[in-house]
Every structure is written in structure tokens, then in C-alpha cells.
XYZ file of N, CA and C in Angstrom:
411
model
N 8.497 -12.604 7.419
C 8.341 -11.120 8.114
C 7.003 -10.802 8.134
N 6.643 -10.511 9.354
C 5.349 -10.016 9.805
C 5.046 -8.779 8.739
N 3.787 -8.391 8.389
C 3.201 -7.339 7.689
C 2.921 -6.428 9.021
N 2.860 -5.161 8.430
C 2.140 -4.435 9.747
C 0.372 -4.073 9.494
N 0.016 -5.006 8.517
C -1.138 -4.908 7.890
C -1.975 -5.893 9.165
N -3.208 -5.703 9.523
C -4.039 -6.725 10.486
C -4.122 -7.645 9.971
N -4.974 -8.573 10.470
C -4.926 -10.113 10.056
C -5.795 -10.249 8.382
N -6.426 -8.954 8.488
C -7.222 -8.788 7.024
C -6.265 -7.970 6.213
N -5.321 -8.082 6.205
C -4.131 -7.336 5.547
C -4.255 -6.747 4.274
N -4.915 -7.772 3.361
C -5.144 -7.201 2.093
C -6.520 -6.425 2.102
N -7.359 -6.023 3.051
C -8.357 -5.274 2.536
C -8.332 -4.139 2.275
N -7.043 -3.376 2.324
C -6.478 -1.894 1.982
C -5.900 -2.046 0.594
N -6.029 -3.235 -0.095
C -5.241 -3.232 -1.350
C -6.035 -2.473 -2.046
N -7.099 -2.098 -2.436
C -7.420 -1.278 -3.328
C -7.119 0.318 -3.014
N -7.120 0.587 -2.088
C -6.190 1.922 -1.614
C -4.821 1.977 -2.169
N -4.126 0.814 -1.694
C -2.706 0.967 -2.423
C -2.467 0.764 -3.856
N -3.420 0.064 -4.487
C -3.611 0.078 -6.043
C -3.910 1.454 -6.662
N -4.905 2.426 -5.876
C -5.078 3.784 -6.250
C -3.760 4.260 -6.076
N -2.804 4.156 -5.020
C -1.445 4.755 -4.801
C -0.437 4.496 -5.693
N -0.366 3.068 -6.131
C 0.350 2.953 -7.100
C 0.083 3.448 -8.337
N -1.216 3.501 -8.901
C -1.717 3.916 -10.019
C -1.315 5.564 -10.249
N -1.710 6.324 -8.841
C -1.294 7.865 -8.906
C 0.144 8.065 -8.859
N 1.126 7.120 -8.458
C 2.264 7.248 -8.588
C 3.039 7.018 -9.889
N 2.658 5.956 -10.631
C 2.742 5.796 -11.892
C 2.607 7.135 -12.843
N 1.749 7.735 -12.380
C 1.256 8.815 -13.359
C 2.499 10.028 -13.222
N 2.992 9.816 -12.266
C 4.319 10.846 -12.057
C 5.062 11.251 -13.217
N 5.363 9.878 -13.972
C 6.243 9.806 -15.240
C 7.352 9.126 -14.430
N 7.530 8.840 -13.419
C 8.876 8.131 -13.043
C 8.519 6.782 -12.663
N 9.776 5.885 -12.585
C 9.683 4.483 -12.027
C 9.257 4.332 -10.691
N 8.472 3.565 -10.423
C 7.956 3.344 -9.007
C 8.384 1.875 -8.520
N 8.853 1.783 -7.413
C 9.059 0.447 -6.520
C 8.023 0.210 -5.368
N 7.112 -0.418 -5.783
C 6.314 -1.010 -4.570
C 6.839 -1.991 -3.665
N 7.551 -1.911 -2.625
C 7.539 -3.018 -1.334
C 6.777 -3.443 -0.799
N 6.046 -4.418 -1.281
C 5.179 -5.421 -0.791
C 5.709 -6.228 0.564
N 4.749 -6.283 1.316
C 5.239 -7.020 2.937
C 5.513 -8.291 2.693
N 4.727 -9.340 1.671
C 4.915 -10.604 1.443
C 4.549 -10.781 -0.036
N 4.936 -11.978 -0.346
C 4.681 -12.611 -1.664
C 3.112 -12.692 -2.012
N 2.408 -13.042 -1.173
C 0.964 -12.984 -1.267
C 0.513 -11.411 -1.621
N 0.879 -10.602 -0.972
C 0.389 -8.956 -1.195
C 1.005 -8.503 -2.661
N 2.435 -9.124 -2.955
C 2.876 -8.661 -3.915
C 1.907 -8.934 -5.437
N 1.569 -10.319 -5.188
C 1.054 -11.126 -6.393
C -0.623 -10.561 -6.388
N -1.013 -10.290 -5.057
C -2.335 -9.808 -5.208
C -2.411 -8.209 -5.944
N -1.652 -7.915 -5.734
C -1.551 -6.021 -5.981
C -1.050 -6.234 -7.635
N -0.098 -7.117 -7.940
C -0.052 -7.268 -9.440
C -1.309 -7.578 -10.082
N -2.168 -8.708 -9.691
C -3.394 -8.776 -10.163
C -4.348 -7.964 -10.552
N -4.459 -6.945 -9.384
C -5.206 -5.903 -9.352
C -4.949 -4.715 -10.082
N -3.536 -4.576 -10.498
C -3.041 -3.340 -11.423
C -3.666 -3.808 -12.811
N -3.856 -5.013 -13.203
C -4.403 -5.276 -14.427
C -5.847 -4.792 -14.574
N -6.380 -4.414 -13.448
C -8.019 -3.872 -13.623
C -7.918 -2.324 -13.486
N -7.299 -1.568 -14.145
C -7.302 -0.048 -13.797
C -8.318 0.872 -14.741
N -8.910 0.056 -15.207
C -10.103 0.391 -16.239
C -9.765 0.299 -17.710
N -10.926 0.656 -18.377
C -10.874 0.117 -20.146
C -9.979 0.840 -20.818
N -9.630 2.387 -20.294
C -8.617 3.310 -21.212
C -7.579 3.334 -20.788
N -7.162 2.903 -19.694
C -5.629 2.681 -18.983
C -5.103 1.642 -18.689
N -3.837 1.727 -19.087
C -2.938 0.538 -18.767
C -1.649 0.850 -17.845
N -1.336 0.436 -16.689
C -0.236 0.529 -16.104
C 1.028 -0.334 -16.127
N 1.827 -0.230 -16.984
C 2.952 -1.162 -17.027
C 3.625 -1.576 -15.555
N 3.273 -2.653 -15.329
C 3.756 -3.160 -14.168
C 4.121 -4.676 -14.369
N 5.183 -5.050 -13.257
C 5.536 -6.157 -13.148
C 5.889 -6.513 -11.915
N 6.005 -7.975 -11.403
C 6.717 -8.471 -10.352
C 8.097 -8.309 -10.641
N 8.843 -8.230 -9.429
C 10.316 -8.007 -9.396
C 10.903 -9.355 -10.329
N 10.696 -10.524 -10.403
C 11.033 -11.418 -10.681
C 10.264 -11.792 -12.235
N 9.688 -11.242 -12.527
C 9.078 -10.953 -13.948
C 10.189 -10.627 -15.300
N 10.077 -11.178 -16.535
C 11.011 -10.646 -17.542
C 10.572 -9.199 -17.910
N 9.905 -8.856 -17.548
C 9.492 -7.312 -18.070
C 9.850 -6.328 -16.702
N 10.355 -6.752 -15.766
C 10.572 -5.949 -14.594
C 11.505 -4.798 -15.122
N 12.511 -4.791 -15.840
C 13.125 -3.761 -15.897
C 12.586 -2.606 -16.853
N 11.586 -2.971 -17.434
C 10.807 -1.609 -18.438
C 9.394 -1.621 -17.480
N 9.044 -2.040 -16.704
C 7.746 -1.666 -15.866
C 7.915 -0.415 -15.210
N 7.005 0.068 -15.456
C 6.725 1.662 -14.633
C 6.547 1.499 -13.253
N 5.448 0.370 -12.768
C 5.434 -0.016 -11.221
C 6.323 -1.537 -11.357
N 6.947 -1.444 -10.452
C 7.700 -2.720 -10.034
C 7.423 -2.975 -8.553
N 6.971 -4.525 -8.399
C 6.273 -4.775 -7.187
C 7.185 -5.826 -6.781
N 7.633 -5.756 -5.321
C 8.791 -6.440 -4.868
C 8.362 -7.193 -3.576
N 8.332 -8.201 -3.664
C 8.123 -9.266 -2.193
C 9.563 -9.117 -1.441
N 9.587 -9.399 -0.145
C 10.889 -9.331 0.608
C 11.484 -10.296 -0.083
N 12.956 -9.944 -0.107
C 14.256 -10.879 -0.730
C 14.351 -10.646 -2.082
N 13.496 -9.854 -2.860
C 13.678 -9.571 -4.342
C 14.845 -8.638 -4.594
N 15.369 -9.149 -5.521
C 16.752 -8.318 -5.849
C 16.283 -7.091 -6.931
N 16.170 -6.017 -6.535
C 15.775 -4.773 -7.696
C 16.855 -3.758 -7.725
N 16.417 -3.037 -8.695
C 17.098 -1.719 -8.919
C 17.014 -0.778 -8.402
N 17.726 0.346 -8.067
C 17.192 1.507 -7.394
C 16.221 2.362 -8.520
N 14.718 2.729 -7.702
C 14.060 3.407 -8.795
C 13.619 4.722 -7.436
N 13.264 5.903 -8.477
C 13.094 7.488 -8.091
C 12.285 7.297 -6.925
N 10.807 6.575 -7.156
C 9.826 6.625 -6.211
C 9.677 5.078 -5.770
N 9.528 5.363 -4.313
C 9.662 4.029 -3.361
C 8.176 4.004 -2.687
N 7.198 3.087 -2.502
C 6.137 2.983 -2.025
C 6.182 1.730 -0.803
N 6.438 2.004 0.531
C 6.716 1.006 1.310
C 5.347 0.528 2.147
N 5.145 -0.708 1.722
C 4.094 -1.500 2.489
C 4.499 -2.538 3.661
N 5.734 -2.303 3.992
C 6.115 -3.380 4.850
C 6.331 -2.860 6.102
N 6.452 -3.675 7.001
C 6.493 -3.603 8.745
C 7.842 -2.636 9.222
N 8.915 -2.978 8.424
C 10.415 -1.989 8.837
C 10.328 -0.749 7.979
N 11.465 0.279 8.530
C 11.671 1.038 7.436
C 12.441 0.556 6.521
N 12.503 0.970 5.389
C 13.334 0.416 4.365
C 14.578 1.352 4.001
N 15.711 0.959 3.442
C 16.931 1.605 3.197
C 17.352 1.066 1.629
N 16.712 1.769 0.725
C 17.228 1.927 -0.774
C 16.945 3.453 -1.091
N 17.957 3.363 -2.198
C 18.054 4.625 -2.754
C 17.044 4.954 -3.688
N 16.129 6.506 -3.423
C 15.124 6.850 -3.797
C 15.282 8.376 -3.604
N 14.395 8.980 -4.616
C 14.265 10.287 -4.658
C 13.054 11.028 -3.471
N 12.433 9.761 -3.475
C 11.104 10.113 -2.702
C 10.667 8.625 -2.123
N 10.313 8.683 -0.958
C 9.417 7.463 -0.413
C 8.248 7.874 0.052
N 7.414 6.990 -0.172
C 5.831 7.012 0.558
C 5.642 6.334 1.530
N 5.119 6.386 2.801
C 5.311 5.289 3.848
C 3.265 5.210 4.007
N 3.099 4.214 3.867
C 1.569 3.842 4.048
C 1.371 3.704 5.443
N 0.479 4.463 5.930
C 0.101 4.442 7.303
C -1.683 4.055 7.652
N -1.529 2.599 7.949
C -3.047 2.038 8.320
C -3.753 2.703 9.214
N -4.937 2.643 9.508
C -5.908 3.259 10.207
C -5.932 2.678 11.603
N -5.551 1.286 11.834
C -5.541 0.539 13.112
C -4.345 1.172 14.345
N -4.525 1.318 15.514
C -3.470 1.664 16.220
C -2.064 1.077 16.295
N -1.916 -0.332 16.130
C -0.807 -1.079 15.992
C -0.009 -0.777 14.684
N -0.618 -0.679 13.836
C -0.222 -0.184 12.568
C 0.537 1.226 12.530
N -0.140 2.193 13.096
C -0.069 3.598 13.512
C 1.503 3.501 14.286
N 1.219 2.676 15.214
C 2.806 2.420 16.222
C 3.803 2.333 15.497
N 3.621 1.023 14.518
C 4.870 0.714 13.872
C 5.219 1.894 12.926
N 4.516 2.526 12.391
C 4.644 3.810 11.393
C 5.582 4.554 12.246
N 4.982 5.107 13.169
C 6.020 6.171 14.000
C 7.035 5.357 14.332
N 7.433 3.931 14.668
C 8.812 3.711 14.627
C 9.494 3.860 13.083
N 9.175 3.662 12.204
C 9.807 3.892 10.990
C 9.998 5.165 10.605
N 9.154 6.114 11.032
C 9.035 7.516 10.771
C 10.595 7.890 11.456
N 10.581 7.698 12.671
C 11.683 8.140 13.764
C 12.768 7.256 12.699
N 12.821 6.061 12.324
C 14.087 5.738 11.517
C 14.476 6.644 10.280
N 13.360 6.943 9.604
C 13.935 7.712 8.427
C 14.442 9.011 8.804
N 13.876 9.705 9.994
C 14.264 11.182 10.326
C 15.811 10.793 10.967
N 15.965 9.721 11.523
C 17.343 9.728 12.042
C 18.465 9.786 10.744
N 17.752 9.379 9.896
C 18.893 9.007 8.597
C 18.794 10.183 7.706
N 17.934 11.508 8.147
C 17.607 12.568 7.490
C 16.833 12.350 6.436
N 16.171 11.543 6.385
C 14.840 11.524 5.052
C 13.772 12.021 5.847
N 12.846 12.485 4.615
C 11.382 12.698 4.957
C 10.172 12.273 4.066
N 9.777 11.118 4.304
C 9.024 10.443 3.412
C 7.715 11.161 3.424
N 6.876 10.825 2.587
C 5.601 11.261 2.337
C 4.811 10.392 3.173
N 3.767 11.088 3.598
C 2.620 9.990 4.560
C 1.317 9.858 3.657
N 1.101 8.543 3.744
C -0.516 8.046 3.164
C -0.971 7.715 4.068
N -1.833 8.176 4.669
C -3.130 7.806 5.552
C -4.098 6.911 4.778
N -4.315 5.710 5.184
C -5.404 4.684 4.435
C -6.598 5.164 5.295
N -7.689 4.977 4.487
C -9.056 4.987 5.283
C -9.450 4.215 6.470
N -10.086 4.523 7.261
C -10.627 3.298 8.192
C -11.999 2.825 7.176
N -12.091 1.437 7.680
C -13.290 1.020 6.772
C -14.182 0.151 7.727
């Protein structure tokens, strides 16, 4: 499945890491829906490095610790239980039960066009996602 990220799709991962860390501080379990397996594994690796005084309990969907992780990272096709907060990094709108969904909006025009399509999909279903704009680099 194609990611909405440009060819250098992982260049914004530090922003996505920051978003996952911020969401985990809300005190509710977070599900990050990665665009692909490589993005999921890279985000997993980056969450090990959040600072000397902080630890974010996180896991990939297929890890043994997945049920107890504060941040669960799922590539496409992974079976996951619902979580209250969902961060969508995928190209398509997602239909997972949650109290809050955050849509990551990339700075490039193609990504923004895809985000508008997802946004209309959510609105048609009566949902109001949070908008997270990634900075241009």
C-alpha cells in the first residue's frame, strides 16, 4: 500500500515520534497506524530514544508486550485491539473504533490533497479528527 509520504517518507519521523510521545502523555493508550512495516519499525526504534529521564512503553503490534504498551505501532494488516487515541500515518482514512483520531498532514501538496480526501471521508462518517500539520523542511 502506498504511503502518503513523499519518496523520503521517513524524513518527518522525528515529528511523528514527538506526536507519539505527546499523545502517550495524555495517559490513554495510543495506536499509531504506520504507513508500512519499515515506517513502523523505524518509529519503534526512535521511541527508544526519548531522553535519559523518560521512557515511553511502546511495542510493535506483533510484540509480546503489545497488550500492555502505552503506544502500539501497527503496520498495515496487523491485528490490533481498539485504543482510545489513534494517530493515522496511512494514505487512506481509517475505520477503527476510538475516542480521538489524529490525522497527520504532510507539507507537500500531494500529501495535502490526500489528507483532504481522508478528511471528507471522516466527515461523511460524522467524525471530527484532530489535524496535525507537519512542518516543511
